[in-house]
PDB file of C-alpha atoms in Angstrom:
ATOM      1  CA  MET A   1     145.813 -42.278 -23.943  1.00 75.00           C
ATOM      2  CA  ILE A   2     146.099 -43.251 -20.269  1.00 82.00           C
ATOM      3  CA  TYR A   3     142.573 -44.694 -20.443  1.00 82.00           C
ATOM      4  CA  ALA A   4     143.467 -46.736 -23.538  1.00 85.00           C
ATOM      5  CA  ILE A   5     146.608 -48.143 -21.905  1.00 86.00           C
ATOM      6  CA  ALA A   6     144.722 -48.907 -18.687  1.00 89.00           C
ATOM      7  CA  LYS A   7     141.958 -50.703 -20.594  1.00 88.00           C
ATOM      8  CA  ARG A   8     144.505 -52.718 -22.577  1.00 85.00           C
ATOM      9  CA  GLU A   9     146.318 -53.690 -19.383  1.00 86.00           C
ATOM     10  CA  LEU A  10     143.101 -54.709 -17.634  1.00 88.00           C
ATOM     11  CA  MET A  11     142.039 -56.889 -20.554  1.00 88.00           C
ATOM     12  CA  SER A  12     145.464 -58.520 -20.751  1.00 86.00           C
ATOM     13  CA  LEU A  13     145.317 -59.324 -17.032  1.00 85.00           C
ATOM     14  CA  PHE A  14     142.047 -61.197 -17.514  1.00 84.00           C
ATOM     15  CA  TYR A  15     143.737 -63.271 -20.237  1.00 83.00           C
ATOM     16  CA  SER A  16     146.558 -64.219 -17.867  1.00 82.00           C
ATOM     17  CA  PRO A  17     146.277 -67.544 -15.968  1.00 86.00           C
ATOM     18  CA  ILE A  18     148.300 -66.064 -13.107  1.00 84.00           C
ATOM     19  CA  ALA A  19     145.577 -63.461 -12.572  1.00 83.00           C
ATOM     20  CA  TYR A  20     142.921 -66.154 -12.123  1.00 87.00           C
ATOM     21  CA  MET A  21     145.233 -68.006  -9.745  1.00 90.00           C
ATOM     22  CA  VAL A  22     145.568 -64.816  -7.694  1.00 90.00           C
ATOM     23  CA  LEU A  23     141.788 -64.350  -7.718  1.00 89.00           C
ATOM     24  CA  GLY A  24     141.278 -67.918  -6.520  1.00 90.00           C
ATOM     25  CA  LEU A  25     143.900 -67.736  -3.771  1.00 91.00           C
ATOM     26  CA  PHE A  26     142.593 -64.382  -2.585  1.00 91.00           C
ATOM     27  CA  GLY A  27     139.006 -65.630  -2.483  1.00 88.00           C
ATOM     28  CA  LEU A  28     140.022 -68.803  -0.624  1.00 91.00           C
ATOM     29  CA  GLY A  29     142.270 -66.972   1.833  1.00 90.00           C
ATOM     30  CA  THR A  30     139.798 -64.217   2.660  1.00 90.00           C
ATOM     31  CA  SER A  31     136.970 -66.739   3.093  1.00 88.00           C
ATOM     32  CA  MET A  32     139.046 -68.668   5.624  1.00 88.00           C
ATOM     33  CA  PHE A  33     139.896 -65.477   7.510  1.00 85.00           C
ATOM     34  CA  PHE A  34     136.263 -64.373   7.548  1.00 87.00           C
ATOM     35  CA  LEU A  35     134.814 -67.712   8.653  1.00 82.00           C
ATOM     36  CA  ARG A  36     137.374 -67.996  11.428  1.00 79.00           C
ATOM     37  CA  GLY A  37     135.853 -64.932  13.126  1.00 70.00           C
ATOM     38  CA  TYR A  38     132.220 -65.286  12.048  1.00 73.00           C
ATOM     39  CA  GLY A  39     129.482 -66.831  14.148  1.00 65.00           C
ATOM     40  CA  PRO A  40     127.139 -66.306  17.109  1.00 64.00           C
ATOM     41  CA  GLY A  41     128.722 -64.117  19.759  1.00 61.00           C
ATOM     42  CA  TRP A  42     131.407 -62.753  17.430  1.00 69.00           C
ATOM     43  CA  PRO A  43     131.512 -58.994  16.698  1.00 73.00           C
ATOM     44  CA  ALA A  44     129.955 -57.959  13.372  1.00 75.00           C
ATOM     45  CA  THR A  45     133.135 -56.522  11.910  1.00 83.00           C
ATOM     46  CA  LEU A  46     135.687 -57.188   9.182  1.00 87.00           C
ATOM     47  CA  ARG A  47     138.573 -55.709  11.132  1.00 88.00           C
ATOM     48  CA  ASP A  48     140.373 -59.037  11.698  1.00 87.00           C
ATOM     49  CA  THR A  49     139.697 -60.069   8.112  1.00 90.00           C
ATOM     50  CA  PHE A  50     141.154 -56.819   6.776  1.00 93.00           C
ATOM     51  CA  PHE A  51     144.208 -57.257   9.000  1.00 91.00           C
ATOM     52  CA  MET A  52     144.907 -60.705   7.559  1.00 90.00           C
ATOM     53  CA  VAL A  53     144.225 -59.519   4.011  1.00 92.00           C
ATOM     54  CA  ILE A  54     147.044 -56.982   4.379  1.00 93.00           C
ATOM     55  CA  TRP A  55     149.521 -59.810   4.999  1.00 92.00           C
ATOM     56  CA  LEU A  56     148.070 -61.838   2.127  1.00 92.00           C
ATOM     57  CA  MET A  57     148.555 -58.901  -0.233  1.00 94.00           C
ATOM     58  CA  ILE A  58     152.318 -58.933   0.346  1.00 94.00           C
ATOM     59  CA  PHE A  59     152.623 -61.946  -1.944  1.00 92.00           C
ATOM     60  CA  LEU A  60     149.517 -61.739  -4.148  1.00 93.00           C
ATOM     61  CA  VAL A  61     149.730 -58.115  -5.335  1.00 94.00           C
ATOM     62  CA  PRO A  62     153.299 -58.551  -6.703  1.00 95.00           C
ATOM     63  CA  ALA A  63     151.961 -61.450  -8.789  1.00 93.00           C
ATOM     64  CA  ILE A  64     149.665 -58.927 -10.495  1.00 92.00           C
ATOM     65  CA  SER A  65     152.277 -56.229 -11.013  1.00 92.00           C
ATOM     66  CA  MET A  66     155.258 -58.376 -12.040  1.00 91.00           C
ATOM     67  CA  ARG A  67     154.163 -58.455 -15.689  1.00 87.00           C
ATOM     68  CA  LEU A  68     153.214 -54.773 -16.108  1.00 87.00           C
ATOM     69  CA  LEU A  69     156.348 -53.724 -18.014  1.00 88.00           C
ATOM     70  CA  ALA A  70     158.488 -56.862 -17.829  1.00 84.00           C
ATOM     71  CA  ASP A  71     156.028 -58.590 -20.157  1.00 79.00           C
ATOM     72  CA  GLU A  72     156.400 -55.763 -22.677  1.00 76.00           C
ATOM     73  CA  TYR A  73     160.189 -56.233 -22.592  1.00 78.00           C
ATOM     74  CA  ARG A  74     159.911 -60.000 -22.996  1.00 75.00           C
ATOM     75  CA  HIS A  75     157.598 -59.827 -26.010  1.00 68.00           C
ATOM     76  CA  GLY A  76     159.375 -56.859 -27.599  1.00 68.00           C
ATOM     77  CA  THR A  77     156.218 -54.741 -27.587  1.00 69.00           C
ATOM     78  CA  ILE A  78     157.947 -52.099 -25.479  1.00 68.00           C
ATOM     79  CA  GLU A  79     159.542 -50.803 -28.697  1.00 65.00           C
ATOM     80  CA  SER A  80     156.165 -49.934 -30.191  1.00 68.00           C
ATOM     81  CA  LEU A  81     155.205 -48.137 -26.973  1.00 66.00           C
ATOM     82  CA  MET A  82     158.410 -46.134 -26.970  1.00 64.00           C
ATOM     83  CA  THR A  83     158.006 -45.070 -30.601  1.00 65.00           C
ATOM     84  CA  ALA A  84     154.312 -44.224 -30.207  1.00 67.00           C
ATOM     85  CA  PRO A  85     153.242 -40.619 -29.473  1.00 70.00           C
ATOM     86  CA  VAL A  86     152.815 -41.337 -25.786  1.00 76.00           C
ATOM     87  CA  ALA A  87     154.886 -40.147 -22.820  1.00 82.00           C
ATOM     88  CA  ASP A  88     156.647 -42.608 -20.538  1.00 83.00           C
ATOM     89  CA  ALA A  89     154.645 -41.255 -17.611  1.00 89.00           C
ATOM     90  CA  GLN A  90     151.413 -42.037 -19.479  1.00 89.00           C
ATOM     91  CA  VAL A  91     152.566 -45.612 -20.065  1.00 89.00           C
ATOM     92  CA  VAL A  92     153.415 -46.173 -16.402  1.00 92.00           C
ATOM     93  CA  ILE A  93     150.306 -44.447 -15.031  1.00 94.00           C
ATOM     94  CA  GLY A  94     148.040 -46.199 -17.541  1.00 93.00           C
ATOM     95  CA  LYS A  95     149.392 -49.611 -16.615  1.00 93.00           C
ATOM     96  CA  TRP A  96     149.091 -48.785 -12.925  1.00 95.00           C
ATOM     97  CA  PHE A  97     145.448 -47.758 -13.387  1.00 95.00           C
ATOM     98  CA  GLY A  98     144.763 -51.003 -15.247  1.00 94.00           C
ATOM     99  CA  ALA A  99     146.314 -53.015 -12.426  1.00 95.00           C
ATOM    100  CA  MET A 100     144.324 -50.977  -9.878  1.00 96.00           C
ATOM    101  CA  ALA A 101     141.102 -51.814 -11.723  1.00 95.00           C
ATOM    102  CA  PHE A 102     141.971 -55.510 -11.504  1.00 94.00           C
ATOM    103  CA  PHE A 103     142.871 -55.118  -7.822  1.00 95.00           C
ATOM    104  CA  THR A 104     139.454 -53.572  -7.198  1.00 94.00           C
ATOM    105  CA  VAL A 105     137.870 -56.671  -8.749  1.00 92.00           C
ATOM    106  CA  LEU A 106     140.122 -58.761  -6.524  1.00 92.00           C
ATOM    107  CA  LEU A 107     138.512 -57.201  -3.441  1.00 93.00           C
ATOM    108  CA  SER A 108     134.998 -58.247  -4.532  1.00 90.00           C
ATOM    109  CA  PRO A 109     134.806 -61.279  -2.161  1.00 88.00           C
ATOM    110  CA  LEU A 110     134.985 -58.823   0.729  1.00 92.00           C
ATOM    111  CA  LEU A 111     131.738 -57.239  -0.479  1.00 92.00           C
ATOM    112  CA  VAL A 112     130.087 -60.656  -0.135  1.00 91.00           C
ATOM    113  CA  PHE A 113     131.173 -60.740   3.510  1.00 90.00           C
ATOM    114  CA  VAL A 114     129.647 -57.292   4.038  1.00 91.00           C
ATOM    115  CA  ILE A 115     126.353 -58.577   2.630  1.00 92.00           C
ATOM    116  CA  ILE A 116     126.486 -61.602   4.953  1.00 89.00           C
ATOM    117  CA  LEU A 117     127.151 -59.412   7.981  1.00 87.00           C
ATOM    118  CA  THR A 118     124.334 -57.054   7.009  1.00 88.00           C
ATOM    119  CA  ALA A 119     121.882 -59.943   6.598  1.00 87.00           C
ATOM    120  CA  THR A 120     122.738 -61.607   9.911  1.00 84.00           C
ATOM    121  CA  SER A 121     123.680 -58.711  12.212  1.00 82.00           C
ATOM    122  CA  ARG A 122     124.003 -54.942  12.514  1.00 85.00           C
ATOM    123  CA  PRO A 123     127.593 -54.044  11.613  1.00 84.00           C
ATOM    124  CA  ASP A 124     129.148 -50.615  12.014  1.00 84.00           C
ATOM    125  CA  PHE A 125     129.741 -49.544   8.410  1.00 90.00           C
ATOM    126  CA  GLY A 126     132.189 -46.764   9.328  1.00 90.00           C
ATOM    127  CA  PRO A 127     135.234 -48.999   9.952  1.00 90.00           C
ATOM    128  CA  ILE A 128     134.215 -51.228   7.026  1.00 92.00           C
ATOM    129  CA  ILE A 129     134.216 -48.295   4.589  1.00 94.00           C
ATOM    130  CA  THR A 130     137.488 -46.832   5.886  1.00 95.00           C
ATOM    131  CA  GLY A 131     138.961 -50.349   5.854  1.00 93.00           C
ATOM    132  CA  PHE A 132     138.183 -50.630   2.140  1.00 95.00           C
ATOM    133  CA  VAL A 133     139.733 -47.198   1.553  1.00 95.00           C
ATOM    134  CA  GLY A 134     142.856 -48.351   3.387  1.00 95.00           C
ATOM    135  CA  LEU A 135     143.060 -51.560   1.345  1.00 96.00           C
ATOM    136  CA  LEU A 136     142.840 -49.572  -1.889  1.00 96.00           C
ATOM    137  CA  LEU A 137     145.627 -47.252  -0.750  1.00 97.00           C
ATOM    138  CA  VAL A 138     147.855 -50.135   0.337  1.00 97.00           C
ATOM    139  CA  GLY A 139     147.139 -51.991  -2.904  1.00 96.00           C
ATOM    140  CA  GLY A 140     147.871 -48.851  -4.912  1.00 97.00           C
ATOM    141  CA  MET A 141     151.227 -48.435  -3.188  1.00 97.00           C
ATOM    142  CA  TYR A 142     152.155 -52.109  -3.649  1.00 97.00           C
ATOM    143  CA  LEU A 143     151.224 -51.934  -7.335  1.00 97.00           C
ATOM    144  CA  ALA A 144     153.339 -48.778  -7.733  1.00 97.00           C
ATOM    145  CA  ILE A 145     156.274 -50.644  -6.163  1.00 97.00           C
ATOM    146  CA  GLY A 146     155.556 -53.503  -8.561  1.00 96.00           C
ATOM    147  CA  ALA A 147     155.483 -51.129 -11.541  1.00 95.00           C
ATOM    148  CA  PHE A 148     158.939 -49.858 -10.558  1.00 96.00           C
ATOM    149  CA  ALA A 149     160.300 -53.402 -10.151  1.00 95.00           C
ATOM    150  CA  SER A 150     158.730 -54.501 -13.444  1.00 93.00           C
ATOM    151  CA  ALA A 151     160.281 -51.518 -15.225  1.00 92.00           C
ATOM    152  CA  ALA A 152     163.705 -52.504 -13.906  1.00 91.00           C
ATOM    153  CA  THR A 153     163.830 -56.003 -15.425  1.00 89.00           C
ATOM    154  CA  GLN A 154     162.383 -58.113 -18.224  1.00 86.00           C
ATOM    155  CA  ASN A 155     162.267 -61.168 -15.946  1.00 90.00           C
ATOM    156  CA  GLN A 156     158.874 -61.432 -14.244  1.00 91.00           C
ATOM    157  CA  ILE A 157     160.203 -63.650 -11.432  1.00 93.00           C
ATOM    158  CA  ILE A 158     162.893 -61.102 -10.581  1.00 94.00           C
ATOM    159  CA  ALA A 159     160.260 -58.338 -10.681  1.00 94.00           C
ATOM    160  CA  PHE A 160     158.075 -60.383  -8.325  1.00 95.00           C
ATOM    161  CA  LEU A 161     160.927 -61.025  -5.872  1.00 96.00           C
ATOM    162  CA  LEU A 162     162.099 -57.404  -5.935  1.00 96.00           C
ATOM    163  CA  THR A 163     158.568 -56.194  -5.223  1.00 96.00           C
ATOM    164  CA  VAL A 164     158.149 -58.652  -2.337  1.00 96.00           C
ATOM    165  CA  PHE A 165     161.541 -57.593  -0.944  1.00 96.00           C
ATOM    166  CA  ILE A 166     160.663 -53.881  -0.935  1.00 96.00           C
ATOM    167  CA  ILE A 167     157.241 -54.572   0.586  1.00 96.00           C
ATOM    168  CA  CYS A 168     158.809 -56.764   3.269  1.00 94.00           C
ATOM    169  CA  MET A 169     161.186 -53.932   4.120  1.00 93.00           C
ATOM    170  CA  LEU A 170     158.132 -51.711   4.676  1.00 93.00           C
ATOM    171  CA  THR A 171     156.249 -54.331   6.707  1.00 92.00           C
ATOM    172  CA  PHE A 172     158.282 -57.071   8.399  1.00 88.00           C
ATOM    173  CA  ALA A 173     161.455 -54.989   8.802  1.00 87.00           C
ATOM    174  CA  MET A 174     159.581 -51.928  10.091  1.00 85.00           C
ATOM    175  CA  PHE A 175     157.713 -54.208  12.522  1.00 80.00           C
ATOM    176  CA  PHE A 176     160.805 -55.798  14.054  1.00 81.00           C
ATOM    177  CA  LEU A 177     163.284 -52.892  13.972  1.00 79.00           C
ATOM    178  CA  PRO A 178     161.459 -50.800  16.643  1.00 74.00           C
ATOM    179  CA  ARG A 179     161.647 -53.848  18.901  1.00 72.00           C
ATOM    180  CA  THR A 180     165.434 -54.003  18.647  1.00 71.00           C
ATOM    181  CA  ALA A 181     168.142 -51.688  19.916  1.00 59.00           C
ATOM    182  CA  TRP A 182     169.272 -50.864  16.370  1.00 65.00           C
ATOM    183  CA  GLY A 183     169.097 -47.125  15.806  1.00 59.00           C
ATOM    184  CA  GLY A 184     168.034 -46.319  19.361  1.00 61.00           C
ATOM    185  CA  ASP A 185     164.906 -44.566  20.576  1.00 70.00           C
ATOM    186  CA  ALA A 186     165.357 -41.721  18.092  1.00 73.00           C
ATOM    187  CA  MET A 187     164.703 -44.051  15.156  1.00 78.00           C
ATOM    188  CA  ARG A 188     161.669 -45.793  16.633  1.00 78.00           C
ATOM    189  CA  PRO A 189     159.078 -43.165  15.512  1.00 82.00           C
ATOM    190  CA  ILE A 190     160.547 -43.280  11.985  1.00 83.00           C
ATOM    191  CA  TYR A 191     160.190 -47.074  11.858  1.00 84.00           C
ATOM    192  CA  TYR A 192     156.587 -46.849  12.997  1.00 84.00           C
ATOM    193  CA  HIS A 193     155.826 -44.150  10.446  1.00 86.00           C
ATOM    194  CA  LEU A 194     157.322 -46.190   7.586  1.00 89.00           C
ATOM    195  CA  ASP A 195     155.436 -49.346   8.621  1.00 91.00           C
ATOM    196  CA  VAL A 196     152.649 -49.925   6.076  1.00 94.00           C
ATOM    197  CA  ASN A 197     150.640 -52.003   8.541  1.00 91.00           C
ATOM    198  CA  GLN A 198     150.813 -49.272  11.190  1.00 90.00           C
ATOM    199  CA  GLN A 199     149.551 -46.731   8.673  1.00 93.00           C
ATOM    200  CA  PHE A 200     146.741 -49.048   7.573  1.00 95.00           C
ATOM    201  CA  ASP A 201     145.709 -49.704  11.170  1.00 92.00           C
ATOM    202  CA  ASN A 202     144.173 -46.224  11.421  1.00 90.00           C
ATOM    203  CA  PHE A 203     141.824 -47.036   8.532  1.00 94.00           C
ATOM    204  CA  ASN A 204     141.035 -50.429  10.057  1.00 91.00           C
ATOM    205  CA  LYS A 205     139.946 -48.681  13.263  1.00 89.00           C
ATOM    206  CA  GLY A 206     137.537 -46.446  11.364  1.00 88.00           C
ATOM    207  CA  LEU A 207     139.821 -43.401  11.229  1.00 88.00           C
ATOM    208  CA  ILE A 208     141.004 -41.477   8.178  1.00 88.00           C
ATOM    209  CA  ASP A 209     144.234 -39.850   9.311  1.00 87.00           C
ATOM    210  CA  LEU A 210     145.563 -37.208   6.932  1.00 92.00           C
ATOM    211  CA  SER A 211     149.168 -38.230   7.655  1.00 92.00           C
ATOM    212  CA  SER A 212     148.362 -41.825   6.648  1.00 93.00           C
ATOM    213  CA  VAL A 213     146.711 -40.649   3.429  1.00 95.00           C
ATOM    214  CA  VAL A 214     149.768 -38.500   2.649  1.00 96.00           C
ATOM    215  CA  TYR A 215     152.023 -41.498   3.391  1.00 96.00           C
ATOM    216  CA  PHE A 216     150.300 -43.755   0.852  1.00 96.00           C
ATOM    217  CA  VAL A 217     149.798 -41.077  -1.807  1.00 97.00           C
ATOM    218  CA  SER A 218     153.462 -40.066  -1.469  1.00 97.00           C
ATOM    219  CA  GLY A 219     154.551 -43.705  -1.704  1.00 96.00           C
ATOM    220  CA  ILE A 220     152.468 -44.232  -4.834  1.00 97.00           C
ATOM    221  CA  GLY A 221     153.841 -41.058  -6.407  1.00 97.00           C
ATOM    222  CA  LEU A 222     157.451 -41.921  -5.492  1.00 97.00           C
ATOM    223  CA  PHE A 223     157.487 -45.417  -6.962  1.00 97.00           C
ATOM    224  CA  LEU A 224     155.562 -44.414 -10.089  1.00 97.00           C
ATOM    225  CA  PHE A 225     158.116 -41.630 -10.587  1.00 96.00           C
ATOM    226  CA  LEU A 226     160.957 -44.146 -10.184  1.00 96.00           C
ATOM    227  CA  ALA A 227     159.273 -46.428 -12.722  1.00 95.00           C
ATOM    228  CA  VAL A 228     159.107 -43.540 -15.206  1.00 93.00           C
ATOM    229  CA  VAL A 229     162.787 -42.728 -14.610  1.00 93.00           C
ATOM    230  CA  VAL A 230     163.792 -46.365 -15.232  1.00 91.00           C
ATOM    231  CA  LEU A 231     161.655 -46.509 -18.380  1.00 87.00           C
ATOM    232  CA  GLN A 232     163.198 -43.275 -19.665  1.00 84.00           C
ATOM    233  CA  SER A 233     166.696 -44.625 -19.015  1.00 83.00           C
ATOM    234  CA  ARG A 234     165.890 -47.649 -21.196  1.00 70.00           C
ATOM    235  CA  ARG A 235     164.696 -45.347 -23.980  1.00 64.00           C
ATOM    236  CA  TRP A 236     168.141 -43.770 -24.270  1.00 60.00           C
ATOM    237  CA  ARG A 237     170.161 -46.990 -24.159  1.00 57.00           C
TER     238      ARG A 237
END
């Protein structure tokens, strides 16, 4: 059942004009980032490109996730899902998997850059592989946040803004708070630990830190659980 829901979600994403807009903007943005650091004398790496992609994802990934459940509410198809012999958790997880499949397609321009680097230089594939793993984990967490926001409202714009707000709290806010006096020195390690970009940086350096993996997996699990709770609360209204 999860596979069927994921497949349905993936197909519906490819019928959405917003999805193609996201694909175009992502391809354009990543190409600009790559070309800015590509040329004779430049290191054969995608580290700077990956770093910029993380910031780009703050606004593009919510555009993918904003319709996951909000669209079902808007079209009234959520009723058929709720009366079908399928658990709320299966609905949420299936839609998340479908969005993850689309996100994986979204990353395909980065594979082109790997091919270019391989053809023109001798890159270190270790950091490139771990960088891709990090991007998938960050994207998975952002999509889980988006699934929660989309479950909370039938308005896709509100779902988009709520997702961006939560992500900004885990990126911009966690970046600036350690540099202020708010909370004191005792809070600084907590801010750094909650910072998505800090956690991704380990992957971008070619390291797979178990604590970073636990951070992203826990974040994905938490927000998917919250999405299920919100969906269940709507069932009993």
